[in-house]
Coordinates of C-alpha atoms in Angstrom, one line a residue:
X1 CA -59.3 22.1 30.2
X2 CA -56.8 25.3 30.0
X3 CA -53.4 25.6 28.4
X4 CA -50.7 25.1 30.9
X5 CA -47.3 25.3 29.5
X6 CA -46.0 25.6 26.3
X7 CA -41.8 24.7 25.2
X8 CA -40.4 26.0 22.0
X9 CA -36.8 25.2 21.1
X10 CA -35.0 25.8 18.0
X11 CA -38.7 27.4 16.3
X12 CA -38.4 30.6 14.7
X13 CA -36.8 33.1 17.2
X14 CA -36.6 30.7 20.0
X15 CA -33.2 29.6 19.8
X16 CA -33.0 28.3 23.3
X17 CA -35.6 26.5 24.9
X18 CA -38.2 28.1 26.3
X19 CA -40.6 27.2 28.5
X20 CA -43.8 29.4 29.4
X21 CA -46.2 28.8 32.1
X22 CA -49.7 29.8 31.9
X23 CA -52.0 30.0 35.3
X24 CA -56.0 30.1 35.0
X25 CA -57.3 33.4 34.2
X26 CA -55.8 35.6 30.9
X27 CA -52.6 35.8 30.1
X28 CA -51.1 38.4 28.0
X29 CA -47.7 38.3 26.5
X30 CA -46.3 42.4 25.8
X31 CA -43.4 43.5 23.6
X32 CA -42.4 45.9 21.4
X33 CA -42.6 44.9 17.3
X34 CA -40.7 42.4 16.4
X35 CA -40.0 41.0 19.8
X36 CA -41.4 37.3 18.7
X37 CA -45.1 37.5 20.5
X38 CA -46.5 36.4 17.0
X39 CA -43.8 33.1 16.9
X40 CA -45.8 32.1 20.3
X41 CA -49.1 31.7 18.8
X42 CA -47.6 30.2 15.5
X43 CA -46.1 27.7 17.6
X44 CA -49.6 26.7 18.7
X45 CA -51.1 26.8 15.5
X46 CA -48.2 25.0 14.4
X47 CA -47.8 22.1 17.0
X48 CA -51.9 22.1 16.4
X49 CA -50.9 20.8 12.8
X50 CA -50.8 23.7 10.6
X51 CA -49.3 22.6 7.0
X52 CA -49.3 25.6 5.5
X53 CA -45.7 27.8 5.9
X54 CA -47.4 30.6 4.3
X55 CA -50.2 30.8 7.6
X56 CA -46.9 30.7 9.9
X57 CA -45.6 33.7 8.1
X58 CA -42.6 31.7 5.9
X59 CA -42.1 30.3 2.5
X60 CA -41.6 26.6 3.1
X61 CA -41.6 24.5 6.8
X62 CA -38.0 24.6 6.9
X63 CA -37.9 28.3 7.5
X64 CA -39.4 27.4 11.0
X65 CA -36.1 26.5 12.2
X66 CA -33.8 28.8 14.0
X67 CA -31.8 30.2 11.2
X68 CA -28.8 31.3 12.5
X69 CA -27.2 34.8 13.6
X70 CA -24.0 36.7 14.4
X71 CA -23.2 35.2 17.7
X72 CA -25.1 31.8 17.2
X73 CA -25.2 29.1 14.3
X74 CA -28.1 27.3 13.4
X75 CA -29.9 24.4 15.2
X76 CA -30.7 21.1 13.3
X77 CA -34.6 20.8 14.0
X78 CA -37.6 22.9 15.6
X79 CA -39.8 21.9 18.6
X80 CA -43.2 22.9 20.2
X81 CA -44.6 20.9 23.2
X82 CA -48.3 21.8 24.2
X83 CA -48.9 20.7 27.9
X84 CA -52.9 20.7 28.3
X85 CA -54.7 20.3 31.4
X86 CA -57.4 17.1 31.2
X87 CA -58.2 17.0 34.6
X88 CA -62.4 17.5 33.5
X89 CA -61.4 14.7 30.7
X90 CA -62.4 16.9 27.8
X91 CA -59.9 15.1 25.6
X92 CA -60.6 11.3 25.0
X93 CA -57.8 10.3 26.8
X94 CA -57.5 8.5 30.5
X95 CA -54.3 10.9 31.6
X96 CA -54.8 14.2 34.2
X97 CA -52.2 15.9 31.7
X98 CA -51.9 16.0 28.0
X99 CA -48.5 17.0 26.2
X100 CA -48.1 17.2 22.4
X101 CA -45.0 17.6 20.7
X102 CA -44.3 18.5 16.9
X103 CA -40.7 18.4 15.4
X104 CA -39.6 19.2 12.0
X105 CA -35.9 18.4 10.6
X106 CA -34.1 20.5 7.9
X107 CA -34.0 17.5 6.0
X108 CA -38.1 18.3 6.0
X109 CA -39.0 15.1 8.1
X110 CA -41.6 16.0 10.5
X111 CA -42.6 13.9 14.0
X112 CA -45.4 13.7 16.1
X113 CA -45.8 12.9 19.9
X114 CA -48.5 12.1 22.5
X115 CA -47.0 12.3 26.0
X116 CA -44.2 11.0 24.1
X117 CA -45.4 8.2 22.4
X118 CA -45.3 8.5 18.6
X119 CA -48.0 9.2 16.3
X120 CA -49.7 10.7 13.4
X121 CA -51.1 14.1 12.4
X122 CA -54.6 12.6 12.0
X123 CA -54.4 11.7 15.6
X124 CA -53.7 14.8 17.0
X125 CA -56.3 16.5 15.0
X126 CA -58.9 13.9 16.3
X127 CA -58.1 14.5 19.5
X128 CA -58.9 18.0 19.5
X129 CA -62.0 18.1 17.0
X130 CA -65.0 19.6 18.7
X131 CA -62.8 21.1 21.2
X132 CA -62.6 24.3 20.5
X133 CA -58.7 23.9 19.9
X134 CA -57.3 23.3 16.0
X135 CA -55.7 25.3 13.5
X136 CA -58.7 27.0 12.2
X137 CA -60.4 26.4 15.4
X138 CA -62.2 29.7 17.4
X139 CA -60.0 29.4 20.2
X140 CA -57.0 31.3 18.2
X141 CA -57.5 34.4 16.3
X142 CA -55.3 36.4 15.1
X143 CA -54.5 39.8 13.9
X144 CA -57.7 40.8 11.2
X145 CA -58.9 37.7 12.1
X146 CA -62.5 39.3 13.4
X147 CA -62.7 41.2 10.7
X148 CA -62.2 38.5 7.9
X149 CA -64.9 36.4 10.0
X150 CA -67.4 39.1 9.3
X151 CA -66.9 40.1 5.9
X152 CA -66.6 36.3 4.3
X153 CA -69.5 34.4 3.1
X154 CA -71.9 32.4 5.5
X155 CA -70.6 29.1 4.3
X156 CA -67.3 29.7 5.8
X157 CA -68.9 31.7 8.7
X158 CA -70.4 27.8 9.4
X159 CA -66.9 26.5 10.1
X160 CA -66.5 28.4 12.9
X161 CA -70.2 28.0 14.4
X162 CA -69.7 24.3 13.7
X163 CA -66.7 23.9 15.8
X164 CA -67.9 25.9 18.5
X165 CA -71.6 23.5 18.4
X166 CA -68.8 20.5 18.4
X167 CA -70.6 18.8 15.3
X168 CA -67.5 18.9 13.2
X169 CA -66.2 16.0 14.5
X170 CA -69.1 13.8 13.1
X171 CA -69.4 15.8 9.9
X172 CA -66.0 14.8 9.1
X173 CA -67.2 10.9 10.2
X174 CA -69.8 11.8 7.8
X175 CA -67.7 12.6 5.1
X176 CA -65.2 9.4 5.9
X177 CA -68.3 7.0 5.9
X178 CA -69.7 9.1 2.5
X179 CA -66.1 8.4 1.1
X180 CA -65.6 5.1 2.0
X181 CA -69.7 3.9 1.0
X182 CA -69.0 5.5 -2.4
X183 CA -65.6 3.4 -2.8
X184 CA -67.7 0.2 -1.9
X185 CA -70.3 1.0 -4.6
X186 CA -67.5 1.1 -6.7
X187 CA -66.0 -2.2 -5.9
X188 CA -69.3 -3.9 -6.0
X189 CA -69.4 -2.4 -9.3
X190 CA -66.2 -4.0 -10.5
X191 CA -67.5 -7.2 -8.4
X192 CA -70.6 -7.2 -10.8
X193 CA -68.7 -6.8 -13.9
X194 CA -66.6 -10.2 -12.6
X195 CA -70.0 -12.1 -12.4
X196 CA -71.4 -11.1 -15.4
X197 CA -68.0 -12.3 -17.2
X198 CA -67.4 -15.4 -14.9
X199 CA -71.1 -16.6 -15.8
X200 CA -70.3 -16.3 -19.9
X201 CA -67.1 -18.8 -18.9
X202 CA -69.1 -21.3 -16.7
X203 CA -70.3 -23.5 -20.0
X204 CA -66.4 -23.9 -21.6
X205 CA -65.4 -24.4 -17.7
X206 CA -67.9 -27.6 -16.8
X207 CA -66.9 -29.0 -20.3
X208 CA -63.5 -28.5 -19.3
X209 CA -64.1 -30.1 -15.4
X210 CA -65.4 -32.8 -17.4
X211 CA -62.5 -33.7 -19.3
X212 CA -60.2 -33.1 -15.8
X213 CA -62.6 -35.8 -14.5
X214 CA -62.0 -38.3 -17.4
X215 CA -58.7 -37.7 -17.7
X216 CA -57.7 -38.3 -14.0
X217 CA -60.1 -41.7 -13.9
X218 CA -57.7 -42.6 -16.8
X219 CA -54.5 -41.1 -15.2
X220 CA -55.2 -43.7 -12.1
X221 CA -56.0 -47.0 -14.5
X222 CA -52.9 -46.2 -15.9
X223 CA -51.3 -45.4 -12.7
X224 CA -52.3 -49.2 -11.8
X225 CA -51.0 -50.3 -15.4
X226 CA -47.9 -49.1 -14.7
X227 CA -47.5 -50.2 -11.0
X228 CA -48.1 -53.5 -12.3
X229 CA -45.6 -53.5 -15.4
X230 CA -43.4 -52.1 -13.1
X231 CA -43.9 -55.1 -10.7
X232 CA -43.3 -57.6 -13.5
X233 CA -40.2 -56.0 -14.1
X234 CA -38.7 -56.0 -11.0
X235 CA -39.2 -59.2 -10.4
X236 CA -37.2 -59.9 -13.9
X237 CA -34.7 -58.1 -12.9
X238 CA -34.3 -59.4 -9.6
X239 CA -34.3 -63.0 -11.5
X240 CA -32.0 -61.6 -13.8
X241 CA -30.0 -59.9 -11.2
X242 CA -29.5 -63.2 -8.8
X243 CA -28.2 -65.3 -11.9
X244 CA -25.6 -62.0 -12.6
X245 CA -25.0 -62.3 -8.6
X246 CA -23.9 -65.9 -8.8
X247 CA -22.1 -65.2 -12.0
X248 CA -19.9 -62.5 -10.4
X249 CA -19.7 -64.9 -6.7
X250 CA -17.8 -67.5 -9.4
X251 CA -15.8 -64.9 -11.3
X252 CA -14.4 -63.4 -8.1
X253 CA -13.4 -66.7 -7.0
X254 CA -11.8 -67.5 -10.2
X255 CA -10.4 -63.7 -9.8
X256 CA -8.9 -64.3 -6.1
X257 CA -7.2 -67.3 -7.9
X258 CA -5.7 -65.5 -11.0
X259 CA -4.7 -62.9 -8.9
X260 CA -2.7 -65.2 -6.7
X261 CA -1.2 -66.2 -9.9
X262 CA -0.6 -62.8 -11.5
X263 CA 1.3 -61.9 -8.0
X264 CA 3.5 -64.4 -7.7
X265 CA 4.5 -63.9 -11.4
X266 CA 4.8 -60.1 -11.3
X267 CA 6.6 -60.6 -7.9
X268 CA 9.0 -62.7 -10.0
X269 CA 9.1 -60.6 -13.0
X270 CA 10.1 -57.2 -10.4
X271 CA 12.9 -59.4 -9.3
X272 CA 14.0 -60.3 -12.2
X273 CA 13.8 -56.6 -13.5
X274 CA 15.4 -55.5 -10.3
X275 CA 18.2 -57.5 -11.3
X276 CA 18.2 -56.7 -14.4
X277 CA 18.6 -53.0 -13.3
X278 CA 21.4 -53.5 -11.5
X279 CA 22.9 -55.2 -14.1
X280 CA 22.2 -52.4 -16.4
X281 CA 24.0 -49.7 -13.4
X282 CA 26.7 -51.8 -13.5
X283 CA 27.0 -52.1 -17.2
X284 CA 26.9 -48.7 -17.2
X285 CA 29.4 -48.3 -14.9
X286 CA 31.4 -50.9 -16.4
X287 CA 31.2 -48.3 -20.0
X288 CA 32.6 -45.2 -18.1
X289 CA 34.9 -47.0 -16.6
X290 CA 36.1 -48.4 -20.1
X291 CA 35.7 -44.9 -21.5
X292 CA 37.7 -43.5 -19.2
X293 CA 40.4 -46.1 -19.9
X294 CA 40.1 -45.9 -23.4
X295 CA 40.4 -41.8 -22.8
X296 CA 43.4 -42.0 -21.1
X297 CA 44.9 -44.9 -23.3
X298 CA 44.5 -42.8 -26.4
X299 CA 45.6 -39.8 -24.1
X300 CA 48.9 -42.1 -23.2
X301 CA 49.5 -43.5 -27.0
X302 CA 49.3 -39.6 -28.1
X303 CA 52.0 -39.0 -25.3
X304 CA 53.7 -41.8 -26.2
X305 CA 54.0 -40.7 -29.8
X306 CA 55.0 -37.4 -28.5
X307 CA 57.8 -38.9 -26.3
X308 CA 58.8 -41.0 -29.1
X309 CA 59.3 -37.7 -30.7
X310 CA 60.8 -36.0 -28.8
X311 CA 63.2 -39.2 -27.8
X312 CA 64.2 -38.5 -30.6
X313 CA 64.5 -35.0 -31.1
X314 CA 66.4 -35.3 -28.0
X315 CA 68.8 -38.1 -29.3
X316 CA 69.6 -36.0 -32.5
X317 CA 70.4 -32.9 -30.3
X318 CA 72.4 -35.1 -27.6
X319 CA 74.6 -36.2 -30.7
X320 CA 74.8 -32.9 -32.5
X321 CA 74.9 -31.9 -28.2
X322 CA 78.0 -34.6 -28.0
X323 CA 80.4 -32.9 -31.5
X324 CA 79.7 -29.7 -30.3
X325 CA 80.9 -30.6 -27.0
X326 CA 83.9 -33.0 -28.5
X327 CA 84.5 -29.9 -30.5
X328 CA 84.5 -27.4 -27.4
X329 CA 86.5 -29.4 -25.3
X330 CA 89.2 -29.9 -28.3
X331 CA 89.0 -25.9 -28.6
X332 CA 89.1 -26.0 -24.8
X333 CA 92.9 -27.8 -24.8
X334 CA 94.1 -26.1 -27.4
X335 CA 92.7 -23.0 -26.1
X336 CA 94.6 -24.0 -22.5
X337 CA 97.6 -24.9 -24.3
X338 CA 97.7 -21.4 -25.7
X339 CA 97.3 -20.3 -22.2
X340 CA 99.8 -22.2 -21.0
X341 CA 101.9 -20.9 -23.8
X342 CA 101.0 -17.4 -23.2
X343 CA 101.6 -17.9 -19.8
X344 CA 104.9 -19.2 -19.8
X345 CA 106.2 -16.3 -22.8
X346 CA 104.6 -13.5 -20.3
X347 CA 107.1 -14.9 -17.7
X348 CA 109.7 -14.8 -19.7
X349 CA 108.9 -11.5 -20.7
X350 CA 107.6 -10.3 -17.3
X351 CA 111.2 -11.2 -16.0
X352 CA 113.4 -10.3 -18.9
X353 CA 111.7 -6.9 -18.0
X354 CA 112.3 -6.7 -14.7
X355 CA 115.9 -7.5 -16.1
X356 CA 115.6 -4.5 -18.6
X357 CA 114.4 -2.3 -15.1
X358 CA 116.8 -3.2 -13.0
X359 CA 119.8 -2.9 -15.8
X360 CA 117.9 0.8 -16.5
X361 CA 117.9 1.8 -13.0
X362 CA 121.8 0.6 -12.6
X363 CA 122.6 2.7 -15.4
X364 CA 120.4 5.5 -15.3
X365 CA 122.1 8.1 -13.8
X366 CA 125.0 7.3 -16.8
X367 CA 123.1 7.6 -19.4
X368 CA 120.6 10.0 -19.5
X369 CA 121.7 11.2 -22.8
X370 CA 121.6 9.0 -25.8
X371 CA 121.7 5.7 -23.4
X372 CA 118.0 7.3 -22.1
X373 CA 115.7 7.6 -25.3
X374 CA 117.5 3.8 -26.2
X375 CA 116.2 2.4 -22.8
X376 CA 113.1 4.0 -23.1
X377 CA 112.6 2.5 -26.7
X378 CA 113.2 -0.7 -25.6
X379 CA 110.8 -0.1 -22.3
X380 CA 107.8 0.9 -24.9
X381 CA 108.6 -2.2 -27.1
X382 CA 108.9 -4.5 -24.0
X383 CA 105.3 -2.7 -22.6
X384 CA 103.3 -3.2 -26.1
X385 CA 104.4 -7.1 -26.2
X386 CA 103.0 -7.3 -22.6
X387 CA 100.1 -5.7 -23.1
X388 CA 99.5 -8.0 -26.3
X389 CA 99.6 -11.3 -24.3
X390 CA 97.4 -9.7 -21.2
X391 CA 94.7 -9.0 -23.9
X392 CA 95.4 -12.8 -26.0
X393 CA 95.0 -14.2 -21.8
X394 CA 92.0 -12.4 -21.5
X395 CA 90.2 -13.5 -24.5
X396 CA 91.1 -17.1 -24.2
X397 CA 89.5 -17.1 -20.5
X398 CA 86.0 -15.6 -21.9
X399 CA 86.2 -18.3 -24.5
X400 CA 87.2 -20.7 -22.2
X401 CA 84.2 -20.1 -19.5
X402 CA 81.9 -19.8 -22.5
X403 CA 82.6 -23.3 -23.8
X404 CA 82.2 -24.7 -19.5
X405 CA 78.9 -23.1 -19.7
X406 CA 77.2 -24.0 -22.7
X407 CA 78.9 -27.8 -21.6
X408 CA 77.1 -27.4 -18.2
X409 CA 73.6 -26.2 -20.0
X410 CA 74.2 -29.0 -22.5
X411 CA 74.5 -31.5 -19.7
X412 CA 71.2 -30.4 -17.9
X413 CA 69.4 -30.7 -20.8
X414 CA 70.5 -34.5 -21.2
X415 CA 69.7 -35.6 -18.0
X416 CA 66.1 -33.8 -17.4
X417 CA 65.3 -35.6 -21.0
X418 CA 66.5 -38.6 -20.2
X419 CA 64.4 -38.3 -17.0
X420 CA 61.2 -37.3 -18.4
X421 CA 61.4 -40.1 -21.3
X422 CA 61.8 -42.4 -18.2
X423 CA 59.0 -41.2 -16.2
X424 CA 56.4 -41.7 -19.5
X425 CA 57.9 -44.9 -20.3
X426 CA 56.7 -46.2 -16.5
X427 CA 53.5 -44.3 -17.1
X428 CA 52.8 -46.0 -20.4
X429 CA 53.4 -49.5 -18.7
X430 CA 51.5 -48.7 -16.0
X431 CA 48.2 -47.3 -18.3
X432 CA 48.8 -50.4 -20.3
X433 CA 48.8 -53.1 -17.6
X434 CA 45.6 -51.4 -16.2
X435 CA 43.9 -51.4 -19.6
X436 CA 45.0 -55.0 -19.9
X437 CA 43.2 -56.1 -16.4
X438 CA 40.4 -53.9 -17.4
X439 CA 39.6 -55.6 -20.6
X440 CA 40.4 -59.2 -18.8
X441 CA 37.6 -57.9 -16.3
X442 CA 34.4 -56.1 -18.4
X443 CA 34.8 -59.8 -21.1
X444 CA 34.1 -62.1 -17.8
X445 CA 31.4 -60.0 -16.7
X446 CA 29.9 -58.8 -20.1
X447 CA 30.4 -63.0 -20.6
X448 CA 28.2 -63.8 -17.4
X449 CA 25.5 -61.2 -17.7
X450 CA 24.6 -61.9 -21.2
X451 CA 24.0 -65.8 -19.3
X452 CA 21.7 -63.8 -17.1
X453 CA 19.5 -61.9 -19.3
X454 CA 19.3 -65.2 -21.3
X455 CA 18.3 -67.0 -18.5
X456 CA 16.1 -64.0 -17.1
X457 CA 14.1 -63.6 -20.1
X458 CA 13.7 -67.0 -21.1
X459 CA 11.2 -67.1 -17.3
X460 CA 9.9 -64.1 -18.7
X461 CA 9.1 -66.0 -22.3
X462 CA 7.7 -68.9 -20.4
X463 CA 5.3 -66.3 -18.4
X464 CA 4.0 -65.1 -21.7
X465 CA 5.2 -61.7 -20.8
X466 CA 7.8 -61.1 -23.2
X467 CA 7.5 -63.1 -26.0
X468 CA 9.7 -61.2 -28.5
X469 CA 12.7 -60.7 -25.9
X470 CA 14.2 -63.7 -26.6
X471 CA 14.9 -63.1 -30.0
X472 CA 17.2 -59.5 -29.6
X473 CA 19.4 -61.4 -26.9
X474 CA 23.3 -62.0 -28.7
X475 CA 26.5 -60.6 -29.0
X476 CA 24.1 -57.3 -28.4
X477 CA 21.6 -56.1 -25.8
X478 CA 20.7 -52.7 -25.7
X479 CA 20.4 -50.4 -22.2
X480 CA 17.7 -47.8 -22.8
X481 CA 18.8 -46.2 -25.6
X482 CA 22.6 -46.8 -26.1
X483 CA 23.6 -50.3 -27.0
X484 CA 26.2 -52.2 -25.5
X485 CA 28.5 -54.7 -27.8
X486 CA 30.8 -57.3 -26.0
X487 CA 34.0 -57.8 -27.3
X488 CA 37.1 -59.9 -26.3
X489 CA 40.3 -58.3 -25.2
X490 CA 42.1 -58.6 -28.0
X491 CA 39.3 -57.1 -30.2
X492 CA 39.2 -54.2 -27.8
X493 CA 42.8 -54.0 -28.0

């Protein structure tokens, strides 16, 4: 068995992995200080199980991993893989090559691996015991290591002879079987301690299996007790239970029957109250109807009042309408006999001046002396007198167009009032007719449905369904929560 090959990756300086191939024969591994020949035989030690970080040159495992530098960052885990040769067998196992792998996280989880497979520490250092190969095994010494063999005491001198003699591996059997016959004294120990305290309760426990013995003879007498009573009654009540069977086989008949007869009378009674419903919608119908009516006969008697009124406002201003207009038209003759007048003495005057011109124009050129301021007198007398009557015309034309309008507004007014009292009065016969027919029509049916419901509920009384119905039928009968009174035409009226 030699060492063939060792990989480091991400352990200590070893940032890469690295693989190193040894041959038979000594190898020797040479570099200045500081180069990382020490981080190959820590690896060994370490992938050999070394727990200690101090012995690997750290302060605690996680210093194993690759830290970190300049150019590079830091890895996540460390790994050393030992590939032995096993082709003489000097390991227990049946493989011609043995490879064992330790990682360790930063997290401070740590793996084990035989040719892969997973394991535990105890395994790998069983496997190498009396070989020669281990942490504090002879096979690796390091720097001062001669020296401190030598100078320690002979007890731990006997480690190393031990492992080179290959009796370690049984010593520590020896000290597994010493632990482990030392924990079974002390369980047979504890064991005797049960006895002794198990015998003291053997007298109160037989006393006790003796009453669980009485007690379970009794438990299955009355077990049969009660099967029996149990018997008896079940076989009352199934007695009791046919009678009850033939009781309810009659009553269901006697059901089947009264329900026939309950259908037939509710099928009756839902006619009759459909009826009655529509009765009630038409009633109903019948009341809008006559409050409409009675609405818009209050609504024509207020109109009629109003027309009356005003019939009569318009009569009093039609007569007070007629002497103002007997008046204007007697103002209007004697206003046109003025005219006429007027119009007569400006033609006498309009000619006797043309006279006066023509006599001033024949003598004009004679006398322009005295003759001239005379004429001209007479010419300012005859202008003023003209002038005079031209305004007198004037005035009796406005008055005279006045009186023809206010005769022509007078005369719209009449007609468009005696139009409108003629349109209410045929409106007011018309409302009244209809109320009249109304009327004539809500007593014959008020008449025939109060028949009806008297009829109606006196089935109902005789089905002993409505008992106290009867008795609130009259000139009344109430629909929900109004009531309805029927009264003739002339009471309505």
């Amino acid at each position: 068995m030699f060492l063939k090959r060792i990989e480091l990756g991400g352990f200590k300086s070893f940032a890469d992995k690295t693989e190193m191939e040894f041959v038979r024969g000594i190898t020797a591994v040479v570099g200045p200080n500081g180069s990382g020949k020490s981080n190959i035989s820590d690896g060994i030690r370490w992938v050999l199980g070394e727990q200690s970080a101090k012995s690997l040159r750290g302060g605690k495992m996680e210093d194993i991993i690759f830290a970190g530098s300049d150019a590079r960052k830091a890895v996540n885990f460390g790994e050393v893989s030992l590939t032995l040769d096993n082709e003489d067998h000097a390991l227990a196992l049946d493989f011609g090559e043995v490879t064992v792998t330790r990682r360790v996280h930063r997290s401070g989880d740590s793996e084990y691996f035989i040719n892969k497979q997973s394991c535990r520490l105890k395994d790998i250092t069983e496997l190498f015991m009396d070989t020669g190969i281990g942490k504090e095994a002879y096979s690796i010494i390091g720097q001062g290591r001669i020296e401190e063999i030598l100078s320690t005491r002979s007890e731990d001198r006997r480690g190393i002879f031990e492992e080179a003699s290959g009796i370690v591996k049984y010593k520590s059997r020896k000290r597994d079987a010493t632990r482990k016959l030392d924990e079974t004294e002390q369980n047979l120990l504890r064991i005797h301690d049960l006895v002794t305290e198990l015998e003291d309760q053997i007298g109160p426990l037989k006393e006790q299996s003796e009453k669980a013995i009485h007690y379970k003879e009794l438990r299955s007498q009355l077990k049969s007790q009660e099967i029996s009573m149990y018997v008896y009654q079940i076989e009352q009540i199934h007695a009791s239970w046919s009678k009850a069977n033939e009781r309810l086989q009659s009553l269901k008949q006697e059901e089947v029957g009264l329900a026939a007869i309950v259908s037939t009378h509710d099928a009756k009674l839902e006619n009759d109250r459909n009826a009655l419903r529509i009765l009630e919608t038409e009633t109903e119908q019948l009341q809008a109807a006559l409050l409409q009516f009675s609405e818009a006969t209050e609504k024509s008697e207020g109109l009629g009042e109003l027309l009356k009124e005003r019939s009569h406002h318009l009569q009093t201003n039609q007569e007070q309408l007629k002497v103002t207009l007997a008046a204007s038209e007697e103002r209007h003759r004697e206003r046109e006999t003025e005219l006429l007048a007027l119009r007569e003495k400006f033609g006498k005057l309009e000619h006797e001046l043309n006279d006066v011109r023509n006599q001033l124009s024949q003598e004009e050129a004679k006398l322009i002396g005295v003759t001239g301021g005379i004429s001209q007198q007479q010419e300012e007398s005859l202008k003023g007198n003209l002038l005079e009557l031209m305004n007198q015309m004037a005035q009796t034309r406005n008055e005279i167009r006045y009186v023809d309008q206010q005769k022509e507004t007078l005369e719209r007014r009449m007609n468009r009032a005696a139009e409108e009292s003629g349109k209410w009065e045929e409106q007011k016969e018309t409302l009244e007719s209809r109320k009249a027919d109304i009327e004539k029509k809500l007593f014959a049916w008020a008449k025939k449905s109060v028949i009806y419901v008297v009829v109606t509920l006196r089935k109902v009384n005789d089905s002993s369904r409505c008992r106290s119905c009867s008795k609130k039928v009259g000139a009344q009968f109430v629909n929900g929560n109004r009531s309805v009174k029927l009264r003739s035409p002339a009471a309505i009226r």
